[in-house]
PDB file of C-alpha atoms in Angstrom:
ATOM      1  CA  MET A1252     142.075  93.745  96.508  1.00  0.00           C
ATOM      2  CA  GLY A1253     140.849  96.552  98.665  1.00  0.00           C
ATOM      3  CA  LYS A1254     141.779 100.142  97.955  1.00  0.00           C
ATOM      4  CA  GLN A1255     143.264 100.407 101.439  1.00  0.00           C
ATOM      5  CA  THR A1256     146.289  98.528 100.128  1.00  0.00           C
ATOM      6  CA  LEU A1257     147.144 101.658  98.150  1.00  0.00           C
ATOM      7  CA  ALA A1258     147.474 103.756 101.269  1.00  0.00           C
ATOM      8  CA  HIS A1259     151.199 103.392 101.904  1.00  0.00           C
ATOM      9  CA  LYS A1260     154.252 102.875  99.752  1.00  0.00           C
ATOM     10  CA  PRO A1261     156.730 100.466 101.418  1.00  0.00           C
ATOM     11  CA  SER A1262     159.794 102.378 100.299  1.00  0.00           C
ATOM     12  CA  CYS A1263     161.642 101.956 103.592  1.00  0.00           C
ATOM     13  CA  PHE A1264     163.219  98.682 102.461  1.00  0.00           C
ATOM     14  CA  LEU A1265     164.826 100.327  99.458  1.00  0.00           C
ATOM     15  CA  TYR A1266     166.003 103.237 101.565  1.00  0.00           C
ATOM     16  CA  GLY A1267     167.367 100.819 104.148  1.00  0.00           C
ATOM     17  CA  ASN A1268     169.678  99.342 101.530  1.00  0.00           C
ATOM     18  CA  SER A1269     170.743 102.678 100.029  1.00  0.00           C
ATOM     19  CA  LEU A1270     174.249 102.305 101.522  1.00  0.00           C
ATOM     20  CA  LEU A1271     174.713  98.970  99.815  1.00  0.00           C
ATOM     21  CA  ILE A1272     173.340 100.184  96.508  1.00  0.00           C
ATOM     22  CA  SER A1273     175.392 103.386  96.612  1.00  0.00           C
ATOM     23  CA  THR A1274     178.574 101.419  97.221  1.00  0.00           C
ATOM     24  CA  LEU A1275     178.001  98.963  94.395  1.00  0.00           C
ATOM     25  CA  ILE A1276     176.564 101.275  91.746  1.00  0.00           C
ATOM     26  CA  LEU A1277     178.386 104.541  92.375  1.00  0.00           C
ATOM     27  CA  SER A1278     181.757 103.494  93.773  1.00  0.00           C
ATOM     28  CA  ALA A1279     184.506 101.719  91.877  1.00  0.00           C
ATOM     29  CA  CYS A1280     187.085 101.824  94.669  1.00  0.00           C
ATOM     30  CA  GLY A1281     187.595 100.295  98.074  1.00  0.00           C
ATOM     31  CA  GLY A1282     186.898 101.793 101.463  1.00  0.00           C
ATOM     32  CA  GLY A1283     183.296 100.680 101.883  1.00  0.00           C
ATOM     33  CA  ARG A1284     182.347  97.833 104.131  1.00  0.00           C
ATOM     34  CA  ALA A1285     183.074  94.425 102.650  1.00  0.00           C
ATOM     35  CA  TYR A1286     179.924  92.502 101.953  1.00  0.00           C
ATOM     36  CA  THR A1287     181.764  89.218 101.406  1.00  0.00           C
ATOM     37  CA  SER A1288     184.437  88.115 103.816  1.00  0.00           C
ATOM     38  CA  PRO A1289     187.641  86.778 102.177  1.00  0.00           C
ATOM     39  CA  SER A1290     187.212  83.554 104.134  1.00  0.00           C
ATOM     40  CA  ARG A1291     183.770  82.892 102.714  1.00  0.00           C
ATOM     41  CA  GLN A1292     183.089  80.928  99.565  1.00  0.00           C
ATOM     42  CA  ALA A1293     182.957  83.085  96.448  1.00  0.00           C
ATOM     43  CA  ILE A1294     179.502  84.139  95.265  1.00  0.00           C
ATOM     44  CA  ILE A1295     178.694  82.736  91.838  1.00  0.00           C
ATOM     45  CA  PRO A1296     175.772  83.325  89.417  1.00  0.00           C
ATOM     46  CA  LYS A1297     172.810  81.119  90.249  1.00  0.00           C
ATOM     47  CA  THR A1298     169.213  80.864  89.077  1.00  0.00           C
ATOM     48  CA  GLU A1299     166.872  81.769  91.935  1.00  0.00           C
ATOM     49  CA  ILE A1300     163.674  79.762  92.419  1.00  0.00           C
ATOM     50  CA  ILE A1301     160.728  81.553  94.040  1.00  0.00           C
ATOM     51  CA  ASN A1302     157.995  79.201  95.188  1.00  0.00           C
ATOM     52  CA  VAL A1303     154.412  80.402  94.770  1.00  0.00           C
ATOM     53  CA  ALA A1304     151.066  78.740  95.406  1.00  0.00           C
ATOM     54  CA  ASN A1305     150.679  77.062  91.997  1.00  0.00           C
ATOM     55  CA  GLY A1306     154.312  76.372  91.161  1.00  0.00           C
ATOM     56  CA  SER A1307     157.492  78.416  91.037  1.00  0.00           C
ATOM     57  CA  LEU A1308     159.239  81.217  89.164  1.00  0.00           C
ATOM     58  CA  SER A1309     162.842  80.912  87.975  1.00  0.00           C
ATOM     59  CA  ILE A1310     164.913  84.088  87.899  1.00  0.00           C
ATOM     60  CA  THR A1311     168.368  83.933  86.312  1.00  0.00           C
ATOM     61  CA  PRO A1312     170.773  86.851  86.884  1.00  0.00           C
ATOM     62  CA  PRO A1313     172.271  88.724  83.922  1.00  0.00           C
ATOM     63  CA  SER A1314     175.744  87.662  82.797  1.00  0.00           C
ATOM     64  CA  GLY A1315     178.356  88.692  85.356  1.00  0.00           C
ATOM     65  CA  PHE A1316     175.753  89.352  88.058  1.00  0.00           C
ATOM     66  CA  CYS A1317     175.110  87.505  91.328  1.00  0.00           C
ATOM     67  CA  LYS A1318     172.513  87.702  94.069  1.00  0.00           C
ATOM     68  CA  ASP A1319     173.373  90.001  96.951  1.00  0.00           C
ATOM     69  CA  ALA A1320     172.137  87.975  99.906  1.00  0.00           C
ATOM     70  CA  ASP A1321     172.441  90.891 102.347  1.00  0.00           C
ATOM     71  CA  GLY A1322     170.177  93.185 100.331  1.00  0.00           C
ATOM     72  CA  SER A1323     167.687  90.573  99.104  1.00  0.00           C
ATOM     73  CA  LYS A1324     164.664  89.587 101.142  1.00  0.00           C
ATOM     74  CA  GLU A1325     161.938  86.950 100.981  1.00  0.00           C
ATOM     75  CA  THR A1326     158.778  86.692 103.076  1.00  0.00           C
ATOM     76  CA  LYS A1327     155.576  84.648 102.907  1.00  0.00           C
ATOM     77  CA  THR A1328     153.934  87.242 100.649  1.00  0.00           C
ATOM     78  CA  SER A1329     156.773  88.566  98.463  1.00  0.00           C
ATOM     79  CA  ALA A1330     160.362  88.192  97.334  1.00  0.00           C
ATOM     80  CA  PHE A1331     162.893  90.921  96.534  1.00  0.00           C
ATOM     81  CA  ILE A1332     166.198  90.038  94.848  1.00  0.00           C
ATOM     82  CA  ILE A1333     169.155  92.342  94.143  1.00  0.00           C
ATOM     83  CA  PHE A1334     171.579  91.245  91.440  1.00  0.00           C
ATOM     84  CA  ALA A1335     174.902  93.084  91.470  1.00  0.00           C
ATOM     85  CA  ASN A1336     178.261  92.666  89.765  1.00  0.00           C
ATOM     86  CA  CYS A1337     179.778  89.398  91.038  1.00  0.00           C
ATOM     87  CA  GLY A1338     183.232  90.932  91.244  1.00  0.00           C
ATOM     88  CA  TYR A1339     182.057  93.755  93.476  1.00  0.00           C
ATOM     89  CA  LEU A1340     180.245  91.335  95.783  1.00  0.00           C
ATOM     90  CA  ASN A1341     183.308  89.111  96.106  1.00  0.00           C
ATOM     91  CA  SER A1342     185.811  91.941  96.624  1.00  0.00           C
ATOM     92  CA  GLY A1343     183.870  94.322  98.867  1.00  0.00           C
ATOM     93  CA  GLY A1344     183.295  96.749  95.989  1.00  0.00           C
ATOM     94  CA  ARG A1345     186.943  96.942  94.864  1.00  0.00           C
ATOM     95  CA  ARG A1346     186.962  94.960  91.613  1.00  0.00           C
ATOM     96  CA  ALA A1347     184.312  94.457  88.946  1.00  0.00           C
ATOM     97  CA  SER A1348     183.686  91.272  87.027  1.00  0.00           C
ATOM     98  CA  GLY A1349     184.772  91.617  83.409  1.00  0.00           C
ATOM     99  CA  ASP A1350     181.915  89.592  81.898  1.00  0.00           C
ATOM    100  CA  ALA A1351     179.142  91.954  83.010  1.00  0.00           C
ATOM    101  CA  GLY A1352     177.451  93.740  80.119  1.00  0.00           C
ATOM    102  CA  PHE A1353     176.938  96.985  82.004  1.00  0.00           C
ATOM    103  CA  THR A1354     177.621  98.699  85.326  1.00  0.00           C
ATOM    104  CA  GLY A1355     174.656  98.877  87.660  1.00  0.00           C
ATOM    105  CA  LEU A1356     172.052  96.850  89.508  1.00  0.00           C
ATOM    106  CA  VAL A1357     169.031  94.757  88.610  1.00  0.00           C
ATOM    107  CA  THR A1358     166.299  94.099  91.148  1.00  0.00           C
ATOM    108  CA  THR A1359     163.356  91.716  90.813  1.00  0.00           C
ATOM    109  CA  SER A1360     160.239  91.736  93.004  1.00  0.00           C
ATOM    110  CA  VAL A1361     157.671  88.925  93.033  1.00  0.00           C
ATOM    111  CA  THR A1362     154.295  88.815  94.732  1.00  0.00           C
ATOM    112  CA  LYS A1363     153.363  85.422  96.135  1.00  0.00           C
ATOM    113  CA  GLU A1364     149.650  85.961  95.803  1.00  0.00           C
ATOM    114  CA  PRO A1365     147.883  86.359  92.443  1.00  0.00           C
ATOM    115  CA  GLY A1366     147.717  89.980  91.299  1.00  0.00           C
ATOM    116  CA  PHE A1367     145.993  89.489  87.934  1.00  0.00           C
ATOM    117  CA  GLN A1368     142.436  88.270  87.504  1.00  0.00           C
ATOM    118  CA  GLY A1369     141.570  88.870  83.858  1.00  0.00           C
ATOM    119  CA  PRO A1370     142.835  89.675  80.350  1.00  0.00           C
ATOM    120  CA  ASP A1371     142.169  93.420  80.773  1.00  0.00           C
ATOM    121  CA  ASP A1372     144.355  93.771  83.879  1.00  0.00           C
ATOM    122  CA  ILE A1373     147.523  94.672  81.933  1.00  0.00           C
ATOM    123  CA  ASN A1374     145.633  97.540  80.297  1.00  0.00           C
ATOM    124  CA  ALA A1375     144.350  98.648  83.703  1.00  0.00           C
ATOM    125  CA  LEU A1376     147.879  98.455  85.111  1.00  0.00           C
ATOM    126  CA  SER A1377     149.251 100.489  82.203  1.00  0.00           C
ATOM    127  CA  ASP A1378     146.650 103.225  82.737  1.00  0.00           C
ATOM    128  CA  PHE A1379     147.280 103.208  86.477  1.00  0.00           C
ATOM    129  CA  LEU A1380     151.035 103.714  86.072  1.00  0.00           C
ATOM    130  CA  SER A1381     150.417 106.839  83.960  1.00  0.00           C
ATOM    131  CA  SER A1382     147.891 108.245  86.419  1.00  0.00           C
ATOM    132  CA  ARG A1383     148.702 110.659  89.231  1.00  0.00           C
ATOM    133  CA  GLU A1384     148.448 107.865  91.794  1.00  0.00           C
ATOM    134  CA  GLY A1385     150.637 105.641  89.655  1.00  0.00           C
ATOM    135  CA  LEU A1386     153.328 108.312  89.307  1.00  0.00           C
ATOM    136  CA  GLU A1387     153.254 108.757  93.064  1.00  0.00           C
ATOM    137  CA  THR A1388     153.938 105.036  93.406  1.00  0.00           C
ATOM    138  CA  LEU A1389     156.774 105.160  90.878  1.00  0.00           C
ATOM    139  CA  SER A1390     158.459 108.196  92.451  1.00  0.00           C
ATOM    140  CA  THR A1391     161.141 107.468  95.051  1.00  0.00           C
ATOM    141  CA  SER A1392     160.001 110.526  97.016  1.00  0.00           C
ATOM    142  CA  GLY A1393     156.261 110.264  96.376  1.00  0.00           C
ATOM    143  CA  ASP A1394     156.389 113.594  94.527  1.00  0.00           C
ATOM    144  CA  THR A1395     154.524 113.285  91.230  1.00  0.00           C
ATOM    145  CA  LYS A1396     156.179 116.453  89.906  1.00  0.00           C
ATOM    146  CA  ALA A1397     159.626 114.893  90.253  1.00  0.00           C
ATOM    147  CA  VAL A1398     158.956 111.802  88.134  1.00  0.00           C
ATOM    148  CA  SER A1399     158.026 111.507  84.476  1.00  0.00           C
ATOM    149  CA  ILE A1400     157.600 108.660  81.999  1.00  0.00           C
ATOM    150  CA  VAL A1401     160.137 109.055  79.187  1.00  0.00           C
ATOM    151  CA  ASP A1402     159.198 105.883  77.296  1.00  0.00           C
ATOM    152  CA  LYS A1403     156.359 103.434  77.788  1.00  0.00           C
ATOM    153  CA  ARG A1404     155.835 100.157  75.929  1.00  0.00           C
ATOM    154  CA  GLN A1405     153.345  97.366  76.372  1.00  0.00           C
ATOM    155  CA  THR A1406     152.809  93.733  75.439  1.00  0.00           C
ATOM    156  CA  SER A1407     149.968  91.365  76.233  1.00  0.00           C
ATOM    157  CA  ASP A1408     151.696  90.391  79.491  1.00  0.00           C
ATOM    158  CA  GLY A1409     153.761  93.385  80.551  1.00  0.00           C
ATOM    159  CA  VAL A1410     154.396  97.116  80.764  1.00  0.00           C
ATOM    160  CA  TYR A1411     157.898  98.558  80.263  1.00  0.00           C
ATOM    161  CA  LEU A1412     158.882 102.037  81.430  1.00  0.00           C
ATOM    162  CA  GLN A1413     161.818 104.403  81.228  1.00  0.00           C
ATOM    163  CA  LEU A1414     161.502 106.930  84.052  1.00  0.00           C
ATOM    164  CA  ARG A1415     163.150 110.222  84.896  1.00  0.00           C
ATOM    165  CA  ASP A1416     163.113 110.831  88.647  1.00  0.00           C
ATOM    166  CA  THR A1417     164.847 114.061  89.655  1.00  0.00           C
ATOM    167  CA  ASN A1418     164.577 113.227  93.363  1.00  0.00           C
ATOM    168  CA  ALA A1419     166.180 109.801  93.071  1.00  0.00           C
ATOM    169  CA  ALA A1420     169.316 109.576  95.183  1.00  0.00           C
ATOM    170  CA  LEU A1421     171.155 106.954  93.129  1.00  0.00           C
ATOM    171  CA  SER A1422     170.191 107.275  89.477  1.00  0.00           C
ATOM    172  CA  GLN A1423     167.706 109.693  87.951  1.00  0.00           C
ATOM    173  CA  ASN A1424     167.235 107.380  84.956  1.00  0.00           C
ATOM    174  CA  VAL A1425     165.342 104.239  85.898  1.00  0.00           C
ATOM    175  CA  TRP A1426     163.944 101.382  83.799  1.00  0.00           C
ATOM    176  CA  LYS A1427     161.073  99.290  85.168  1.00  0.00           C
ATOM    177  CA  SER A1428     158.907  96.466  83.921  1.00  0.00           C
ATOM    178  CA  PHE A1429     155.677  95.078  85.375  1.00  0.00           C
ATOM    179  CA  ILE A1430     154.915  91.625  83.989  1.00  0.00           C
ATOM    180  CA  ASN A1431     152.363  88.859  84.492  1.00  0.00           C
ATOM    181  CA  ARG A1432     153.728  85.406  85.225  1.00  0.00           C
ATOM    182  CA  SER A1433     150.941  82.894  85.861  1.00  0.00           C
ATOM    183  CA  ASP A1434     148.841  85.737  87.350  1.00  0.00           C
ATOM    184  CA  TYR A1435     151.678  86.799  89.686  1.00  0.00           C
ATOM    185  CA  LEU A1436     153.032  90.315  89.386  1.00  0.00           C
ATOM    186  CA  VAL A1437     156.787  90.562  88.787  1.00  0.00           C
ATOM    187  CA  THR A1438     158.552  93.925  88.860  1.00  0.00           C
ATOM    188  CA  VAL A1439     162.044  94.385  87.400  1.00  0.00           C
ATOM    189  CA  THR A1440     164.138  97.523  87.967  1.00  0.00           C
ATOM    190  CA  LEU A1441     167.335  98.461  86.141  1.00  0.00           C
ATOM    191  CA  LEU A1442     169.665 101.084  87.675  1.00  0.00           C
ATOM    192  CA  GLN A1443     172.878 102.192  86.008  1.00  0.00           C
ATOM    193  CA  ASN A1444     175.698 104.488  87.019  1.00  0.00           C
ATOM    194  CA  LYS A1445     176.947 107.424  84.971  1.00  0.00           C
ATOM    195  CA  LYS A1446     179.711 105.327  83.372  1.00  0.00           C
ATOM    196  CA  SER A1447     177.284 102.885  81.752  1.00  0.00           C
ATOM    197  CA  THR A1448     177.789 102.527  78.009  1.00  0.00           C
ATOM    198  CA  LEU A1449     174.227 101.395  77.255  1.00  0.00           C
ATOM    199  CA  THR A1450     172.019 103.764  75.289  1.00  0.00           C
ATOM    200  CA  ASP A1451     168.424 104.358  76.340  1.00  0.00           C
ATOM    201  CA  GLU A1452     167.192 101.976  73.644  1.00  0.00           C
ATOM    202  CA  GLN A1453     169.699  99.290  74.616  1.00  0.00           C
ATOM    203  CA  SER A1454     168.609  99.627  78.230  1.00  0.00           C
ATOM    204  CA  MET A1455     164.966  99.204  77.238  1.00  0.00           C
ATOM    205  CA  GLN A1456     165.816  96.175  75.096  1.00  0.00           C
ATOM    206  CA  PHE A1457     167.755  94.647  77.994  1.00  0.00           C
ATOM    207  CA  LEU A1458     164.832  95.275  80.327  1.00  0.00           C
ATOM    208  CA  GLN A1459     162.479  93.503  77.938  1.00  0.00           C
ATOM    209  CA  SER A1460     164.733  90.508  77.225  1.00  0.00           C
ATOM    210  CA  TYR A1461     165.616  90.026  80.886  1.00  0.00           C
ATOM    211  CA  SER A1462     161.978  90.287  81.959  1.00  0.00           C
ATOM    212  CA  GLU A1463     160.995  87.724  79.334  1.00  0.00           C
ATOM    213  CA  SER A1464     163.624  85.328  80.688  1.00  0.00           C
ATOM    214  CA  ILE A1465     161.715  85.050  83.975  1.00  0.00           C
ATOM    215  CA  ASN A1466     159.757  81.828  83.627  1.00  0.00           C
ATOM    216  CA  SER A1467     156.910  80.162  85.441  1.00  0.00           C
ATOM    217  CA  GLN A1468     157.029  76.432  86.002  1.00  0.00           C
ATOM    218  CA  ALA A1469     153.261  76.203  85.875  1.00  0.00           C
ATOM    219  CA  ALA A1470     152.747  78.152  82.639  1.00  0.00           C
ATOM    220  CA  ARG A1471     155.487  79.470  80.384  1.00  0.00           C
ATOM    221  CA  GLN A1472     154.597  82.870  79.022  1.00  0.00           C
ATOM    222  CA  SER A1473     155.073  83.631  75.317  1.00  0.00           C
ATOM    223  CA  SER A1474     156.663  86.931  74.350  1.00  0.00           C
ATOM    224  CA  GLU A1475     155.761  89.285  71.545  1.00  0.00           C
ATOM    225  CA  GLN A1476     157.321  92.400  70.121  1.00  0.00           C
ATOM    226  CA  VAL A1477     157.027  95.443  72.339  1.00  0.00           C
ATOM    227  CA  GLN A1478     155.219  98.386  70.754  1.00  0.00           C
ATOM    228  CA  PRO A1479     155.169 101.985  72.011  1.00  0.00           C
ATOM    229  CA  VAL A1480     151.815 103.117  73.343  1.00  0.00           C
ATOM    230  CA  GLN A1481     150.452 106.577  73.903  1.00  0.00           C
ATOM    231  CA  GLN A1482     150.900 107.958  77.396  1.00  0.00           C
ATOM    232  CA  THR A1483     147.959 109.092  79.461  1.00  0.00           C
ATOM    233  CA  ASN A1484     148.100 111.455  82.410  1.00  0.00           C
ATOM    234  CA  SER A1485     144.973 110.350  84.217  1.00  0.00           C
ATOM    235  CA  THR A1486     142.915 107.238  84.792  1.00  0.00           C
ATOM    236  CA  SER A1487     139.826 106.518  82.804  1.00  0.00           C
ATOM    237  CA  ASP A1488     136.478 107.754  84.044  1.00  0.00           C
ATOM    238  CA  ASN A1489     134.982 104.431  83.055  1.00  0.00           C
ATOM    239  CA  PRO A1490     133.566 102.809  86.240  1.00  0.00           C
ATOM    240  CA  LYS A1491     134.622  99.377  85.008  1.00  0.00           C
ATOM    241  CA  GLN A1492     138.193 100.595  84.586  1.00  0.00           C
ATOM    242  CA  LYS A1493     138.184 102.059  88.106  1.00  0.00           C
ATOM    243  CA  ASN A1494     137.042  98.695  89.472  1.00  0.00           C
ATOM    244  CA  ASN A1495     139.894  97.010  87.603  1.00  0.00           C
ATOM    245  CA  LEU A1496     142.375  99.369  89.220  1.00  0.00           C
ATOM    246  CA  LYS A1497     141.400  98.065  92.645  1.00  0.00           C
ATOM    247  CA  LYS A1498     142.833  94.706  91.656  1.00  0.00           C
ATOM    248  CA  ILE A1499     146.337  96.114  91.333  1.00  0.00           C
ATOM    249  CA  GLY A1500     146.495  97.603  94.807  1.00  0.00           C
ATOM    250  CA  ILE A1501     149.112  94.943  95.408  1.00  0.00           C
ATOM    251  CA  LEU A1502     151.576  97.296  93.716  1.00  0.00           C
ATOM    252  CA  ARG A1503     151.888  99.170  96.990  1.00  0.00           C
ATOM    253  CA  ARG A1504     153.098  96.012  98.716  1.00  0.00           C
ATOM    254  CA  LEU A1505     156.018  95.663  96.335  1.00  0.00           C
ATOM    255  CA  PHE A1506     159.483  97.091  96.789  1.00  0.00           C
ATOM    256  CA  LEU A1507     159.145  99.394  93.800  1.00  0.00           C
TER     257      LEU A1507
END
């Protein structure tokens, strides 16, 4: 993947849905536009199937969450799914579903072209995310000084982050995972409102367990215990490592 793919961060899609996200995550009362008409059939939890070249990925929403069809998007090269509280989606933001484990949103992004090419790519991805360019990608504003990695954990097939983003409009605490599913890059984001009862550790554990529930029909990935790893602030000077970083330029095509 050419380095030119790192040139621009496609954040406009996320910004374009900021009204929707703000209504669902920050508001617990009516008055916002109704996203589901009373005459329409109620939205119910459903496993989403994303077709890729060598099979498919199955993505099941958390308990009490449903796909927001208005905010989700799928193209030939990627898929972006927003899971929100089913009650909010069915009542125009007025009533929450009681079986949801927390208040917030979960988004899942999938690339439809292979993003991983070797066993060292997860390590390269981990180093990239801690680099200046990686922090710029993770920041909602592109300002590396506004975002920091609070917690970072890694397995053989994924990287899990807790971020602090002072410029974020919706939630300054963000949890993200970047996982390999049959060589396709899947990105999961957890956003919570201020009333969430989950601790930081519980949020990280949810992020891990939910990410591990995303399965590939072609090759089911095994999970292993997540271990904290030491943060780095810059990429390696190793030429081989720099070449590996070119492979993950596809990050900039994701709705991060």
